[in-house]
């Protein structure tokens, strides 16, 4: 016997194994078929031997050949032999071959029943596992019938590894042998709540498959699945559950309503595209149309950020949404349009929007349309406008809107375009002259309506660029109509000043023909007649300008009567062209050599000054120290994104400011497509020499700065990344928002984990340190509770669209952050993580994991946890004086909401203290059993509370300018009191 | 449910096939032929999803290998992509920077890994760690039972 074994092993040494076979096939490319047929002959010989190792090797090779398309059904019996081997190595190969080669008509399958049953009950879980895996591929109705009971028993096996396989294969058994479903179902349902997530997800998979075939029978499971959906953290499982609801909802319409909230939450918070897709998919199937449209648009706006092209093709669809009855859908569609415009479609989109402006009911929506049109057109420095004449006429058309609040917006656009686009001026002036002529249409009855602001722009443009006017006299006449005196003061002032400019132009034209000296005198007379109205104006500015100009004109008239030609001198009053000047123009002028701008011109008197200085520092001591304490985090925590955001905001401001022109080199010369000579003037002309000097200076500065940066990095401080010199200069500390340090120890979050007792606890102890608008600092205390050293801790959180963990530059969005310390046994330490938060209106839960290595076992351990960002944690205790408080409430900008708490039997001051402590409010005023409280969010929302108590009932009336935030804060307050 | 998973090379050579439903041999060959011609005929940057008969075909190319699977019409295509990706990750973890040759020469290992990840066309285990742990454990078992023989 022993000899036989030895002989077998020696034989084996000369056999081909799988690797040899593969290599051989690769080496015989030309005569592959011939080579393989010799191999098959060899395999046949091997299969005849008694040695199981040789047989299993042969079967393994056959499995490979089967994949290449060779028929191996003749070896079925040998496969069963190998399957029956008691050794796992061979059994594994046998089952693999069976799962690849067997199908329902393979007759040897009948012989396997007992073998499989034996394997299923094997004490070795991997034997059982292999048998289950194999069975899943070749189960026949007979096998299903005979083994159903065994598999059902395995569903309650002690090892989750077996349980999950048994649960999954049960589905195949149900298909082949439907009678098994009824007895097995209760146990299957039980598995939905199995402690092992793998088993749970397997059960969800199976039930989802079953429910898809026959949804009616599974309606009763809806509550259980609903619970799973709202509690599960596993995207794979969530997708299946949502799919299941998609199948159930047509049968039970009430489900649809219940689903909206969790689905929208998921859509807002998930970062997984597949889950988002599934949610939207299900929403399409189950939820009614308007919600669907809204969510669809929302999803599109997300896609737009990453793939603008794909959304652009749906332009018509989105434009259709503008016709929707529902205002929120229309507003969403507007948002989308903003991102969709291009040079090609701008005019078309705006044309459509203009149609909607005409149709729109309700001024809020119309105003929204108006601002959007202007936003769309003016974005990125008029990047998409190819025809400015068209834009001016759009602006003029917009002035026909009655009762809009956005007159100044239109006005500033008119000024901006007229000043910066030289070639358009003639056209602009003509349009503005018509506007002035029809001013009565604009002002109408409502003198205080915002639209008359455009007259400000019109008057200024006509005056300043009067040389382009065709009939300056008519315009002058229009500007001096008595009705003008009813306009707001600042507009009248512009009228008066520009009437003078026009006057000079008119004189120039008239004096060209000397015969008409009389006409010129008449013009002067017109001014002398009309101006006194303005001299009597109650507006000081108007009065001053009017009287000054009136005297001037009177003097001119005198000269005219003496036949003196005055036109040239009058024109000289307004000579020179106004050019846009960039705010940083001064910096472009190099400082002449030998001039030290920091040097004192006169030495300051010494004695008194130093004393003063001393007193100042003393007085500011507290403040100064605070400053220095804040400086550090301010630099480390203002990241690139934040800066970019601020830059955007500033750009938007600049775009609306006619006297400011962007300096970035890309926009320095924006040539429009239609007319190459039409160009935005961006800089005051500067001699080439200066430009050169400036460039040299910049180069040098850049180099210096780089060196500087290096140094900083060496110090280990994290600072803003390498942005161009532009941004470096732009971001002055003045833009920074002061950091308010706020600790919130009550937000202690025990992190749920099964591992907790074993190795490590981490408690998210302080959840605050809030500062400017969009950043939250989370401090986590890690405590090592086990006896081993813990190292290589990595902290990771699944970002949602709203909240993101800030990772160092260059790290991917899913990379984990290394915790910068090791933990000896029994030690705790604190680490801080910065999150950027977009919307603070909703509370948020973020899921995360902590992986670490315990030194003794040196395996990776994992700890799942959840971070709960409550709305309260976005509030900052801010003191407020009662008069400011009253003003705030009167302003009417705040929306109200209220809350009633029953059965509170603690003293009122305790109650107030609790609200102050847990929810970061401060008491503004307290009178008996009534108190007003105030807090502010990190994004500057005001939250006001009025707390009243009587007979164990506490009522809270609250007001806030963000109703969503308020609702959530109130819910949290309610929770606080329900816990006590 | 997933009906099949195929791995094939750019030349259309099949590297791995897994059928989750019993299909006659001849039918299998036809499907493999259809899949390779269809998928290989696609332009480089085109969409990863196809319709074939009543199945959804989801494929993705990783280095020189195409991973291709056939799903029921109501399945989530993006999830299938994630399944494919997860399988690649598992292979990568097991072989360490996996390449086509790893799968050719250790094709039974590739099957064993797949069997721990998917079962009967459904995802069996969503945790990467659990999958690799059970593969390691069964490999250990194999080595233990092989060792006495080699002496």
mmCIF file of N, CA and C in Angstrom, chain B residues 81-118:
data_model
loop_
_atom_site.group_PDB
_atom_site.id
_atom_site.type_symbol
_atom_site.label_atom_id
_atom_site.label_comp_id
_atom_site.label_asym_id
_atom_site.label_seq_id
_atom_site.Cartn_x
_atom_site.Cartn_y
_atom_site.Cartn_z
ATOM 1 N N UNK B 81 -21.904 47.429 -11.709
ATOM 2 C CA UNK B 81 -20.544 47.945 -11.920
ATOM 3 C C UNK B 81 -19.752 47.866 -10.624
ATOM 4 N N UNK B 82 -20.439 48.179 -9.524
ATOM 5 C CA UNK B 82 -19.742 48.124 -8.244
ATOM 6 C C UNK B 82 -19.381 46.698 -7.881
ATOM 7 N N UNK B 83 -20.259 45.764 -8.246
ATOM 8 C CA UNK B 83 -19.961 44.360 -7.987
ATOM 9 C C UNK B 83 -18.706 43.955 -8.766
ATOM 10 N N UNK B 84 -18.665 44.325 -10.042
ATOM 11 C CA UNK B 84 -17.485 44.008 -10.849
ATOM 12 C C UNK B 84 -16.239 44.613 -10.226
ATOM 13 N N UNK B 85 -16.395 45.866 -9.813
ATOM 14 C CA UNK B 85 -15.236 46.546 -9.248
ATOM 15 C C UNK B 85 -14.786 45.872 -7.956
ATOM 16 N N UNK B 86 -15.763 45.491 -7.161
ATOM 17 C CA UNK B 86 -15.426 44.842 -5.906
ATOM 18 C C UNK B 86 -14.678 43.533 -6.180
ATOM 19 N N UNK B 87 -15.116 42.802 -7.196
ATOM 20 C CA UNK B 87 -14.442 41.552 -7.532
ATOM 21 C C UNK B 87 -12.996 41.823 -7.953
ATOM 22 N N UNK B 88 -12.816 42.862 -8.738
ATOM 23 C CA UNK B 88 -11.444 43.216 -9.148
ATOM 24 C C UNK B 88 -10.604 43.559 -7.921
ATOM 25 N N UNK B 89 -11.228 44.296 -7.002
ATOM 26 C CA UNK B 89 -10.499 44.660 -5.780
ATOM 27 C C UNK B 89 -10.083 43.413 -5.009
ATOM 28 N N UNK B 90 -11.011 42.455 -4.949
ATOM 29 C CA UNK B 90 -10.717 41.231 -4.203
ATOM 30 C C UNK B 90 -9.580 40.464 -4.869
ATOM 31 N N UNK B 91 -9.637 40.367 -6.193
ATOM 32 C CA UNK B 91 -8.556 39.696 -6.925
ATOM 33 C C UNK B 91 -7.237 40.413 -6.665
ATOM 34 N N UNK B 92 -7.337 41.731 -6.709
ATOM 35 C CA UNK B 92 -6.139 42.543 -6.533
ATOM 36 C C UNK B 92 -5.523 42.314 -5.167
ATOM 37 N N UNK B 93 -6.392 42.213 -4.166
ATOM 38 C CA UNK B 93 -5.916 42.021 -2.811
ATOM 39 C C UNK B 93 -5.282 40.635 -2.680
ATOM 40 N N UNK B 94 -5.894 39.665 -3.322
ATOM 41 C CA UNK B 94 -5.411 38.297 -3.184
ATOM 42 C C UNK B 94 -4.090 38.102 -3.927
ATOM 43 N N UNK B 95 -4.045 38.529 -5.163
ATOM 44 C CA UNK B 95 -2.840 38.296 -5.956
ATOM 45 C C UNK B 95 -1.806 39.410 -5.770
ATOM 46 N N UNK B 96 -2.255 40.545 -5.288
ATOM 47 C CA UNK B 96 -1.343 41.673 -5.178
ATOM 48 C C UNK B 96 -1.075 42.230 -6.563
ATOM 49 N N UNK B 97 -1.753 43.286 -6.913
ATOM 50 C CA UNK B 97 -1.622 43.863 -8.251
ATOM 51 C C UNK B 97 -1.884 42.813 -9.329
ATOM 52 N N UNK B 98 -3.107 42.401 -9.403
ATOM 53 C CA UNK B 98 -3.470 41.278 -10.279
ATOM 54 C C UNK B 98 -3.291 41.637 -11.754
ATOM 55 N N UNK B 99 -2.877 40.632 -12.548
ATOM 56 C CA UNK B 99 -2.840 40.840 -13.997
ATOM 57 C C UNK B 99 -3.495 39.630 -14.654
ATOM 58 N N UNK B 100 -3.658 39.729 -15.952
ATOM 59 C CA UNK B 100 -4.372 38.683 -16.682
ATOM 60 C C UNK B 100 -3.738 37.312 -16.433
ATOM 61 N N UNK B 101 -2.407 37.284 -16.412
ATOM 62 C CA UNK B 101 -1.713 36.003 -16.251
ATOM 63 C C UNK B 101 -2.037 35.345 -14.916
ATOM 64 N N UNK B 102 -2.170 36.156 -13.870
ATOM 65 C CA UNK B 102 -2.541 35.597 -12.561
ATOM 66 C C UNK B 102 -3.820 34.788 -12.687
ATOM 67 N N UNK B 103 -4.768 35.352 -13.429
ATOM 68 C CA UNK B 103 -6.068 34.688 -13.539
ATOM 69 C C UNK B 103 -5.968 33.461 -14.437
ATOM 70 N N UNK B 104 -5.116 33.551 -15.472
ATOM 71 C CA UNK B 104 -4.968 32.385 -16.359
ATOM 72 C C UNK B 104 -4.358 31.216 -15.590
ATOM 73 N N UNK B 105 -3.279 31.500 -14.872
ATOM 74 C CA UNK B 105 -2.546 30.395 -14.245
ATOM 75 C C UNK B 105 -3.172 29.930 -12.934
ATOM 76 N N UNK B 106 -3.932 30.780 -12.294
ATOM 77 C CA UNK B 106 -4.570 30.361 -11.040
ATOM 78 C C UNK B 106 -6.069 30.452 -11.179
ATOM 79 N N UNK B 107 -6.558 29.944 -12.301
ATOM 80 C CA UNK B 107 -7.964 30.235 -12.559
ATOM 81 C C UNK B 107 -8.874 29.635 -11.499
ATOM 82 N N UNK B 108 -8.453 28.524 -10.853
ATOM 83 C CA UNK B 108 -9.317 27.956 -9.816
ATOM 84 C C UNK B 108 -9.404 28.890 -8.614
ATOM 85 N N UNK B 109 -8.304 29.617 -8.340
ATOM 86 C CA UNK B 109 -8.338 30.573 -7.218
ATOM 87 C C UNK B 109 -9.329 31.697 -7.525
ATOM 88 N N UNK B 110 -9.276 32.147 -8.771
ATOM 89 C CA UNK B 110 -10.196 33.215 -9.159
ATOM 90 C C UNK B 110 -11.635 32.773 -8.932
ATOM 91 N N UNK B 111 -11.912 31.496 -9.225
ATOM 92 C CA UNK B 111 -13.258 30.981 -8.977
ATOM 93 C C UNK B 111 -13.568 30.928 -7.492
ATOM 94 N N UNK B 112 -12.588 30.480 -6.700
ATOM 95 C CA UNK B 112 -12.835 30.376 -5.262
ATOM 96 C C UNK B 112 -13.161 31.745 -4.675
ATOM 97 N N UNK B 113 -12.414 32.767 -5.138
ATOM 98 C CA UNK B 113 -12.686 34.117 -4.632
ATOM 99 C C UNK B 113 -14.090 34.547 -5.019
ATOM 100 N N UNK B 114 -14.437 34.287 -6.272
ATOM 101 C CA UNK B 114 -15.763 34.665 -6.746
ATOM 102 C C UNK B 114 -16.850 33.960 -5.937
ATOM 103 N N UNK B 115 -16.605 32.691 -5.613
ATOM 104 C CA UNK B 115 -17.609 31.922 -4.874
ATOM 105 C C UNK B 115 -17.824 32.458 -3.464
ATOM 106 N N UNK B 116 -16.792 33.084 -2.921
ATOM 107 C CA UNK B 116 -16.981 33.657 -1.583
ATOM 108 C C UNK B 116 -17.700 34.993 -1.644
ATOM 109 N N UNK B 117 -17.663 35.622 -2.818
ATOM 110 C CA UNK B 117 -18.244 36.962 -2.960
ATOM 111 C C UNK B 117 -19.687 36.890 -3.464
ATOM 112 N N UNK B 118 -19.911 36.080 -4.478
ATOM 113 C CA UNK B 118 -21.253 35.941 -5.041
ATOM 114 C C UNK B 118 -21.723 34.503 -4.847
#
